[in-house]
XYZ file of C-alpha atoms in Angstrom:
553
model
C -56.464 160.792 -125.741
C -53.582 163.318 -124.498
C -50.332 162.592 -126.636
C -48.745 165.798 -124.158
C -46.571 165.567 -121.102
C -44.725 161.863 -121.989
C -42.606 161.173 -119.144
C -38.872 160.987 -120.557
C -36.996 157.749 -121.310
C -34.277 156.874 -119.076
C -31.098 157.748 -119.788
C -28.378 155.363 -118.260
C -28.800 152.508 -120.176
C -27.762 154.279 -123.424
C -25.513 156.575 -121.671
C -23.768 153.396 -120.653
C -23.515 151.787 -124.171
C -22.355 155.046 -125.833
C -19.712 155.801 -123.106
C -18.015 152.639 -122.811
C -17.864 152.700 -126.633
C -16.604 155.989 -127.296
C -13.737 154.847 -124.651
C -13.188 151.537 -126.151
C -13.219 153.716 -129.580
C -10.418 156.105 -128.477
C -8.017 153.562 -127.238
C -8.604 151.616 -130.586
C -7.312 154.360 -132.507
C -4.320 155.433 -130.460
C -3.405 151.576 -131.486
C -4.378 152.421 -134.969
C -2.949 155.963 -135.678
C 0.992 154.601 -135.318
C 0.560 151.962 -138.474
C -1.515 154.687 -140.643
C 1.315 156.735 -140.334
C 4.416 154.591 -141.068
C 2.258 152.846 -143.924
C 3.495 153.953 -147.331
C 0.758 153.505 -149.486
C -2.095 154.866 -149.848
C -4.195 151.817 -150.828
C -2.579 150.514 -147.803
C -3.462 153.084 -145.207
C -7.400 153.068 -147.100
C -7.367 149.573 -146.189
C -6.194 149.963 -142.567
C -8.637 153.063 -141.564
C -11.343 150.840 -143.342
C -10.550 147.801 -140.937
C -10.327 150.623 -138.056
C -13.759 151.848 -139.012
C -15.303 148.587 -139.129
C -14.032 147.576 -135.974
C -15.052 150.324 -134.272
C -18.763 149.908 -135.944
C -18.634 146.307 -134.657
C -17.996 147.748 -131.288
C -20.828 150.157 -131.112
C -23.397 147.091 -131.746
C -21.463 144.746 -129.756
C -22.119 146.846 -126.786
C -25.927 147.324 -128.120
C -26.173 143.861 -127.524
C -24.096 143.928 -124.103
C -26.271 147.165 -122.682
C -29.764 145.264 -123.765
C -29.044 141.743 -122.040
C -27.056 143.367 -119.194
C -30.252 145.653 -118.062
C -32.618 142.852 -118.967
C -31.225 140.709 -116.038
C -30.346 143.575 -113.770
C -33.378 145.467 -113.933
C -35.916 142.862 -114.786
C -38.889 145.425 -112.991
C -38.008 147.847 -115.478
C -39.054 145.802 -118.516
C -42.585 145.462 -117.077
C -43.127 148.429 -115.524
C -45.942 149.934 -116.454
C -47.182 146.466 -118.749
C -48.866 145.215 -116.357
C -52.564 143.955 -117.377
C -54.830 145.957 -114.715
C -56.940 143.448 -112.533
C -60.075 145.340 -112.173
C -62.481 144.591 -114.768
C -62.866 147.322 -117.130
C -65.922 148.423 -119.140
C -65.883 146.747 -123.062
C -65.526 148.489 -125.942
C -65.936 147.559 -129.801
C -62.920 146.296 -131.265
C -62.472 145.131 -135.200
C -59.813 142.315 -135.324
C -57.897 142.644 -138.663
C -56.618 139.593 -140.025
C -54.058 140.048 -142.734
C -53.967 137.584 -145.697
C -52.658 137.050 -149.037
C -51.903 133.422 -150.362
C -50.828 132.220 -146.866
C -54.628 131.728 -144.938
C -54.181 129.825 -141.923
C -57.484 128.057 -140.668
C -56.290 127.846 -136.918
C -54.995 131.048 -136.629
C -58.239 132.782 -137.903
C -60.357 130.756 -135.253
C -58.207 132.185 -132.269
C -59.228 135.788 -133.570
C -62.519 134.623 -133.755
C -62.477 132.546 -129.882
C -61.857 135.643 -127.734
C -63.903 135.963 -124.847
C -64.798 139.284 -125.233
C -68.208 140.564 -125.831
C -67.825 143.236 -128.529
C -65.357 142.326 -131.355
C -65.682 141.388 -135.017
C -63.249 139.884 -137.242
C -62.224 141.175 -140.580
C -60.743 139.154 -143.087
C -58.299 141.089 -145.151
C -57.957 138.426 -147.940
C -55.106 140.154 -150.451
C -54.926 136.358 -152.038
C -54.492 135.584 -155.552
C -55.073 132.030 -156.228
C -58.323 131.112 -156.187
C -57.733 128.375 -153.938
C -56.993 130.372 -150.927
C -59.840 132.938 -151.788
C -61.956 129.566 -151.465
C -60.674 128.785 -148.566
C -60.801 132.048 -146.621
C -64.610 132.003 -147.893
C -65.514 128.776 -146.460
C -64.129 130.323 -143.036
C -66.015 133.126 -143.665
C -69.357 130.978 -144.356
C -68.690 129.121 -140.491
C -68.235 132.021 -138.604
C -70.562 134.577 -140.840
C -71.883 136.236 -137.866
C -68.479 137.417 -136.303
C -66.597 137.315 -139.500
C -66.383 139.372 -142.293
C -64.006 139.324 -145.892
C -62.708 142.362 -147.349
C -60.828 142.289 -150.847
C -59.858 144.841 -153.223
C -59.152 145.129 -157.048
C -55.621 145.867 -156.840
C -52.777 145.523 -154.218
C -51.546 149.178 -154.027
C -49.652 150.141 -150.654
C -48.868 146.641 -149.680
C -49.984 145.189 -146.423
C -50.670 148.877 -145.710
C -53.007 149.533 -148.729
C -54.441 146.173 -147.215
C -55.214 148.023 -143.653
C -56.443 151.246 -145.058
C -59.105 150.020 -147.526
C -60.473 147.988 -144.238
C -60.366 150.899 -142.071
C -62.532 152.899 -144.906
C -64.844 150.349 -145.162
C -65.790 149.288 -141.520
C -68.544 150.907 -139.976
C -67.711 153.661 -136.805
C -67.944 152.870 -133.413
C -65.261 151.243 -133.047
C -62.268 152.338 -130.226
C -59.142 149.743 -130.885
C -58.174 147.929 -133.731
C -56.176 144.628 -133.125
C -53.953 143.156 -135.707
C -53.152 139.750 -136.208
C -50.984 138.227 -139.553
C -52.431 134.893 -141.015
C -49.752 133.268 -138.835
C -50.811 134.593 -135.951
C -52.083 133.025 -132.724
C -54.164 135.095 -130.545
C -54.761 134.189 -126.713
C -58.511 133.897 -125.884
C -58.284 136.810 -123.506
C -55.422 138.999 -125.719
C -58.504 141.668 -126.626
C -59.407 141.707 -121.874
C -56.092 141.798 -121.144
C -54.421 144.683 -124.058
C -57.658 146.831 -124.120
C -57.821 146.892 -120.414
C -54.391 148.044 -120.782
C -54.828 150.834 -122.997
C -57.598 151.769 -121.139
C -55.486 152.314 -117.872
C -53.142 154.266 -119.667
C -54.417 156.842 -122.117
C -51.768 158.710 -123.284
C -50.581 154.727 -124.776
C -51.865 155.025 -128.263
C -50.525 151.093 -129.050
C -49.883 147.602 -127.064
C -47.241 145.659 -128.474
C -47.879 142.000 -127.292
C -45.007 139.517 -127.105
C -44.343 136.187 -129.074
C -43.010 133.013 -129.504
C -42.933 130.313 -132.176
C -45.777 128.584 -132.701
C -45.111 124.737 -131.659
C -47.935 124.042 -134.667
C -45.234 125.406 -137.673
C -43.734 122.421 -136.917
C -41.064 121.968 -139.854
C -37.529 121.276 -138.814
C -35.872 124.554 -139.649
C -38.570 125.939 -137.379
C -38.168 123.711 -134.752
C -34.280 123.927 -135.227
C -33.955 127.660 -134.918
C -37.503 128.745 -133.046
C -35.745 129.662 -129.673
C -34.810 132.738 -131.044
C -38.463 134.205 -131.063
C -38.580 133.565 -127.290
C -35.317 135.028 -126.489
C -35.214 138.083 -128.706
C -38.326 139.189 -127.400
C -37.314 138.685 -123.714
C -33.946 140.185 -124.022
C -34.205 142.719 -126.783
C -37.737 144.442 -126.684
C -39.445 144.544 -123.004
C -36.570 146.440 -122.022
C -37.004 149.267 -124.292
C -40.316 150.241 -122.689
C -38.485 152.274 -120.114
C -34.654 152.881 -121.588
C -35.509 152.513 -125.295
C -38.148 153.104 -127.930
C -40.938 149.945 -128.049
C -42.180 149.571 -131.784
C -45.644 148.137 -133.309
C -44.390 144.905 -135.241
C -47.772 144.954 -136.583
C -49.224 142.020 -135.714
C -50.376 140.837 -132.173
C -50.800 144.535 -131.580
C -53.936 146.876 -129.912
C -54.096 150.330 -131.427
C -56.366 153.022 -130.426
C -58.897 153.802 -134.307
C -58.467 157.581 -132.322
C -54.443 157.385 -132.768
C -54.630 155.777 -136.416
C -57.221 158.467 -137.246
C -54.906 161.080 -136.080
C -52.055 159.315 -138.261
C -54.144 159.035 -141.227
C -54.427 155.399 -141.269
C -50.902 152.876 -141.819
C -47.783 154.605 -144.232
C -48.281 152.571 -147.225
C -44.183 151.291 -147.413
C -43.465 148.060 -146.882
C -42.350 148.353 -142.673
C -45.936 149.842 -142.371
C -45.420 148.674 -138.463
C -42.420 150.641 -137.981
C -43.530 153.585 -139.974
C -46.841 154.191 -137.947
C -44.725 154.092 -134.789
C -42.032 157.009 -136.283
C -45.571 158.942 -137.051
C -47.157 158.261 -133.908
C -44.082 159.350 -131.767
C -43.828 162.055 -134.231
C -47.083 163.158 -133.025
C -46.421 162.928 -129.298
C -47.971 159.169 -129.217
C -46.177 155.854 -127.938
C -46.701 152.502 -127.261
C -45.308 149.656 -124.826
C -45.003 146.063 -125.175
C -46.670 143.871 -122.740
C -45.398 140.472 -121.552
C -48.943 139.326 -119.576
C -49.894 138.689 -122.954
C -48.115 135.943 -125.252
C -48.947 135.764 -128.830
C -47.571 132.845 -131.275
C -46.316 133.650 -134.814
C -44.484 130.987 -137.237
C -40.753 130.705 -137.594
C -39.440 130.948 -141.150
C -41.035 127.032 -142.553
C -37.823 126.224 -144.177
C -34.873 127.967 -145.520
C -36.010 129.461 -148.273
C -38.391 131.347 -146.399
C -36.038 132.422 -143.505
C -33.887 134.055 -146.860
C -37.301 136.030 -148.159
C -37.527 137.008 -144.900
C -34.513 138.453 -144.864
C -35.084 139.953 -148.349
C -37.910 142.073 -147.250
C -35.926 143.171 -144.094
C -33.320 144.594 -145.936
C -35.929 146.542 -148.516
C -38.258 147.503 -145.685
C -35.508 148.980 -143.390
C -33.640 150.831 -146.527
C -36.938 152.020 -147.967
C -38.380 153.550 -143.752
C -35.032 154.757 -143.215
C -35.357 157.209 -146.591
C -38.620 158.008 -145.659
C -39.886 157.939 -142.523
C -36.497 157.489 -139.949
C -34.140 160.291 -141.735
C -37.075 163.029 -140.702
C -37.693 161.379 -137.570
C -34.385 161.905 -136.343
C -35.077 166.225 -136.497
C -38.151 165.989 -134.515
C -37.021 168.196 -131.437
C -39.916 166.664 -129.188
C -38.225 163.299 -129.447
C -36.204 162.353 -126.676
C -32.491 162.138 -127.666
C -32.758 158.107 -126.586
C -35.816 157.296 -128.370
C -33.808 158.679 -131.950
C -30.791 156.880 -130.976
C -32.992 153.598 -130.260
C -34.548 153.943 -133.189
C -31.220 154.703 -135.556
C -29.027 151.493 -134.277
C -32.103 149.466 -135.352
C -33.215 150.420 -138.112
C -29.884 150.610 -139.653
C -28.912 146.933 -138.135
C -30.437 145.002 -140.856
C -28.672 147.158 -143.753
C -25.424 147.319 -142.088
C -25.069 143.525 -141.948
C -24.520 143.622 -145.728
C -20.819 144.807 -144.502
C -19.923 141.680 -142.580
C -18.529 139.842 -145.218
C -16.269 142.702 -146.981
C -15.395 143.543 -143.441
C -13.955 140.160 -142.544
C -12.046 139.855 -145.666
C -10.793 143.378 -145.341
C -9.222 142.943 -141.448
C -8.161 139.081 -142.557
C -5.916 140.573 -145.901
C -4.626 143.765 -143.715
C -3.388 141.592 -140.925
C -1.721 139.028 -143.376
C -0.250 142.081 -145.207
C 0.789 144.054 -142.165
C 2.112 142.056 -139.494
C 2.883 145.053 -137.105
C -0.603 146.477 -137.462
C -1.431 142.949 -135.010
C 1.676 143.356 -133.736
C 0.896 147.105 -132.536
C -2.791 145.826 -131.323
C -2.844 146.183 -127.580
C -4.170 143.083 -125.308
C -7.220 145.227 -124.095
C -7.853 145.681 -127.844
C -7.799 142.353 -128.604
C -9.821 141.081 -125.759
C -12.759 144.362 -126.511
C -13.377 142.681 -130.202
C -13.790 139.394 -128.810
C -16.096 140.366 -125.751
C -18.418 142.731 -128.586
C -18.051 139.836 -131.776
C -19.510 137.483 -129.349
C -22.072 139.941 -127.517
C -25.676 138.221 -129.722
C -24.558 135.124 -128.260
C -24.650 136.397 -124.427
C -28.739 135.936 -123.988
C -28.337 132.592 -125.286
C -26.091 131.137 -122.787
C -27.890 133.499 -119.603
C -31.050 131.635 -120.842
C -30.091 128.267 -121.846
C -26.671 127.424 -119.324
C -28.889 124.737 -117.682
C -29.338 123.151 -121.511
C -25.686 123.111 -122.598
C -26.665 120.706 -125.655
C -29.498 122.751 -126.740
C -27.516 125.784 -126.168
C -24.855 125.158 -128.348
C -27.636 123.688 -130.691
C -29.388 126.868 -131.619
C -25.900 128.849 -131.504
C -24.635 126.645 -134.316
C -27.531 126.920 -136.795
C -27.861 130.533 -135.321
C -24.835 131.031 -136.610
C -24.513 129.222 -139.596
C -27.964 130.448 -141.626
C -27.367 134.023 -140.891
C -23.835 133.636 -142.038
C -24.819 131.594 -144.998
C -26.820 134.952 -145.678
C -23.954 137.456 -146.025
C -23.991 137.574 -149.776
C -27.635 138.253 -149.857
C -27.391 141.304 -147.266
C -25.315 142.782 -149.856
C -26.921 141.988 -152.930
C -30.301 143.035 -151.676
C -28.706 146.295 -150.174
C -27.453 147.081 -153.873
C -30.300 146.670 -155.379
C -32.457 149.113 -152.957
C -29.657 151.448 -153.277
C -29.620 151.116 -156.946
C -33.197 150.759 -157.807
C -35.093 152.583 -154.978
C -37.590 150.355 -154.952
C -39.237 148.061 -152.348
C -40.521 144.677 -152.476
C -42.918 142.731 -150.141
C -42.190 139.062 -149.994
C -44.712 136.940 -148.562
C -42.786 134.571 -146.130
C -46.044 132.094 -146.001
C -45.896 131.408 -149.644
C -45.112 128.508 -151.542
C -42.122 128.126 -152.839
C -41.637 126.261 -156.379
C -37.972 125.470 -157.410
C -36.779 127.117 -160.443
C -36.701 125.414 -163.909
C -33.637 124.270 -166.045
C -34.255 126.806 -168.255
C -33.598 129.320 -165.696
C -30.563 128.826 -164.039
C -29.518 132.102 -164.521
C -32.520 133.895 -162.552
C -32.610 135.072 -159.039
C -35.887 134.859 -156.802
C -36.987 136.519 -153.755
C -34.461 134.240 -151.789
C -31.484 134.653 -154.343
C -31.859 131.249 -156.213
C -30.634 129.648 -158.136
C -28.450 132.608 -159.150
C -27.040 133.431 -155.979
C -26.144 130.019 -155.336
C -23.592 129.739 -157.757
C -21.784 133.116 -156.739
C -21.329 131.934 -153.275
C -20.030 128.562 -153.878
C -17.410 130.751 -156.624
C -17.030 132.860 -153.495
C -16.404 130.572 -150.764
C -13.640 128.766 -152.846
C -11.146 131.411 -152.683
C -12.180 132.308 -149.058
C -11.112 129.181 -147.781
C -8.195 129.480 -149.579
C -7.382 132.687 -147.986
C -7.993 131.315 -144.974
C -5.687 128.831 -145.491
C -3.107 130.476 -147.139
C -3.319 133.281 -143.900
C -3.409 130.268 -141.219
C -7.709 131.669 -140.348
C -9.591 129.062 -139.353
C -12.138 131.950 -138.245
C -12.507 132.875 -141.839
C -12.395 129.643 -143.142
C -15.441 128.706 -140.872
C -17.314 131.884 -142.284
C -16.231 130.915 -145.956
C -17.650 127.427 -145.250
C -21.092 129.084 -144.759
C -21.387 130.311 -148.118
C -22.052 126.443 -149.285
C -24.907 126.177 -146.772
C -27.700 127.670 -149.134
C -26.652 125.795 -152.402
C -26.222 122.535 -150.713
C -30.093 123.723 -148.629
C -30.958 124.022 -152.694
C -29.340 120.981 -153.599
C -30.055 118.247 -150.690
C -32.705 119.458 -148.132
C -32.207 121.189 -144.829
C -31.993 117.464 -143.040
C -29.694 115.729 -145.487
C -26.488 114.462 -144.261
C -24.760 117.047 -146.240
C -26.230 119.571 -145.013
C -26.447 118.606 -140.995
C -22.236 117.573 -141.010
C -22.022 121.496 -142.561
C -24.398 123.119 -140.340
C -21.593 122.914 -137.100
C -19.010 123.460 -139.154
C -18.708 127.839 -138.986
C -19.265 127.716 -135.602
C -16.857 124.649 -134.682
C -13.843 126.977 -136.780
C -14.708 130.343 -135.147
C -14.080 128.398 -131.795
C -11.229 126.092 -132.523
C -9.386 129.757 -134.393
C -10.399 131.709 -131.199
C -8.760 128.721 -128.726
C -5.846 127.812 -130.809
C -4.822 131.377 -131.293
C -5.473 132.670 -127.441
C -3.921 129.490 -125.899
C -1.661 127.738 -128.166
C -0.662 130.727 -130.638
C -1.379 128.803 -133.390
C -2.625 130.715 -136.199
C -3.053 135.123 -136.352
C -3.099 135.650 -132.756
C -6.028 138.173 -133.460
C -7.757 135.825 -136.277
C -11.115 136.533 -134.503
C -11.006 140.169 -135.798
C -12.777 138.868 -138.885
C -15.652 138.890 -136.794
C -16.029 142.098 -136.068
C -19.482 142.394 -138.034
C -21.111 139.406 -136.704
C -22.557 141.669 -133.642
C -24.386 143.431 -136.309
C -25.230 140.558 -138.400
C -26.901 138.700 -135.758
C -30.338 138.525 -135.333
């Protein structure tokens, strides 16, 4: 393996996304500068730069999302170059299969690790359970399939799913030249070891292959099935493209790794974004990766709700906890190209910087009610720029689904509604990483058991019940301030807030809860419409939604 002589990234892509933003960013604040300086106040003028700020931060991910899609359908070669699964056979070589679990053992996505049609693999069961009902389990699997399968536990959980990964790789025998990881939710292809080894094998300075997913159809609850398009679609329009203009990660599952580039790592960071941290050290090293879309992997969608909120939990600890360590030094490695850093930075910081959506919205919604002429003063090209970038996440959507306008508006209603309904928990989990220093892995798989009586006044990995209560307190005076300010945008956001109580309260299919689920998305377009067309309302009410390019998936 030669990690030396990396070809360089391309450059346009990026060098389109930062220019049109840092000339979108000057004319914003030549609007700006006039009401900063006839504004008395300090407070005032605090408030103002803050709105200018968070504009301009909207902007920078609203064209993120713009430059992705835009090269994804104009250079559709690019995202494959290189991908492509050789067609000469190539010659076999051992590969261990590690299969992660820990309370959430899947029976059908263990067999597909176990039904590749390949001649030289073995499974390893990484079984981090607890109960002793899923140790059971995982041993009866283990009992079927003894010969190609075989269970690895430890006494303690130290390093998380990392800790998990290294005690394996100390205990398997040598011999072995990839490792392939698969979650206990995920669905290998029979030929995924073929097709990604012969991959690696055609390209050896490639220490990882990153396969490609979608939702498995077999999750099969209806927030899956409501919301599982997004798998498909962020992995079309937001990853393949990076192997030639961007930086592809490991999302550690679904993945081929060279045991040579792991060795040379010393085995998986033990943080909670293990994935992401091996791929900082590996680069760090001289080592990449690239996804591969000849080979399609299935993972679960969030089951319900509350899981899609634990999710998001970890996110926002993971991210916070790889930035401190493991992005922050990254960034002053000189043998990183410039574009791989800047990649890297805009999303890694992504899932943090959502926590500011909410403040955001209420800050630009009060300044505009307060100061007239700062609207006033707002040019049309500035006005039209925040609505282009706010509604950027959605563009992939309608390019892939224009020929399914029901299903299209569909998924961009509950897409919009459940990561909305989430802006109180961005910030509340960004607090408490800032506060404690101090990650947490939540298992998404896991069983969730609602909260006694007695505790009411708790908070779980998803924020309930506690949580719950805050944002109905919140949303009340929201509304009213988007009443009292004529914003039906904000008063669509504020309605969000109610959607994980009344998910606590009713079910995600109640009636309650499916007449709410349209509503965020039904305001943010009636407040956009009325105010462009009609001039009914803040002419710029859609300001408020500066943030949502960076809240968005």
């Amino acid at each position: 393996m030669n990690p030396e002589g990396l070809p360089s990234k391309r450059t346009s892509m990026y060098c389109a996304i930062v220019g049109v933003w840092a000339i979108a960013s000057t004319l914003l604040w030549l609007d700006v500068t006039p009401s900063l300086r006839i504004t008395v106040s300090a407070s005032d003028q605090l408030a103002i730069g803050l709105m200018a700020l968070g504009l301009d931060l909207g902007w920078l991910y609203g064209f993120y999302h713009l430059g992705l899609v835009v090269f994804t359908r104009l250079r559709p070669q690019a995202a494959v170059r290189h991908s492509r699964i050789p067609s000469h056979k190539a010659a076999s070589h051992p590969i261990a299969v590690f299969h992660t679990v820990c309370d959430d053992f899947q029976p059908d996505a263990a067999l597909s690790c176990v039904s590749q049609e390949y001649p030289e693999f073995h499974v390893y069961l990484l079984d981090d359970s607890s109960t002793e009902d899923s140790k059971r389990r995982v041993d009866d699997f283990g009992r079927k399939f003894e010969k190609l399968v075989t269970i690895i536990r430890r006494t303690n959980r130290i390093g998380f799913k990392a800790g998990n990964l290294n005690n394996a790789l100390s205990k398997i025998p040598g011999g072995y030249k990839y490792i392939a990881l698969a979650d206990s939710d995920t669905f290998l292809p029979s030929g995924f070891l073929r097709a990604t080894s012969r991959l690696l094998d055609s390209n050896a300075p490639t220490g990882f292959v990153q396969a490609v997913h979608v939702a498995n159809l077999s999750s099969g609850r209806e927030f899956a099935h409501d919301l599982e398009e997004i798998v498909r679609i962020g992995w079309t329009y937001y990853q393949l493209i990076r192997n030639e203009y961007g930086f592809p990660m490991c999302y550690g599952h679904g993945a081929l790794i060279r045991f040579e580039a792991l060795s040379v790592a010393s085995g998986f960071p033990e943080i909670v974004s293990e994935d992401i941290a091996l791929t900082l050290k590996l680069r760090k090293l001289g080592i990449r990766g690239i996804f591969t879309s000849d080979v399609i992997c299935g993972e679960d969608y969030p089951s319900d709700y509350h899981s899609f909120r634990k999710r998001l939990s970890r996110w926002v600890s993971a991210d916070m906890e790889c930035f401190r360590k493991e992005l922050l030094p990254f960034l002053f490695v000189k043998k990183v190209d410039l574009v791989e850093k800047l990649d890297a930075v805009i999303r890694g910081l992504k899932v943090p910087l959502a926590s500011m959506f909410l403040p955001l919205a209420v800050t630009i919604d009060l300044v505009l009610f307060r100061h007239p002429g700062v609207e006033d003063r707002m040019s049309a090209r500035i006005l039209f720029i925040s609505l282009v970038t706010c509604l950027a996440p959605y563009f992939c959507f309608v390019f892939d689904m224009v020929s399914r306008p029901k299903r299209l508006f569909f998924t961009v209603s509950h897409l919009t509604a459940v990561y909305c309904s989430c802006a109180l928990l961005y910030i509340v989990r960004v607090v408490e990483a800032l506060l404690l220093r101090r990650s947490y892995f939540y298992v998404t798989g896991a069983k969730y058991t609602r909260t006694s009586g007695k505790r009411r006044l708790t908070m779980n990995e998803a924020g309930y019940p506690l949580l719950g209560i805050a944002e109905i307190a919140l949303s009340l005076p929201l509304i009213a301030i988007g009443i009292y300010t004529a914003n039906l945008v904000l008063i669509g956001l504020s309605a969000s807030l109610v959607l994980a109580p009344m998910v606590y309260a009713f079910g995600w299919k109640s009636r309650w809860t499916s007449s709410l689920i349209h509503v965020p998305l039904i305001f943010m377009l009636m407040g956009i419409l009325l105010s462009c067309f009609y001039g009914i309302g803040s002419k710029a009410q859609w300001l408020v939604l500066a943030g949502l390019s960076i809240l968005l998936f």
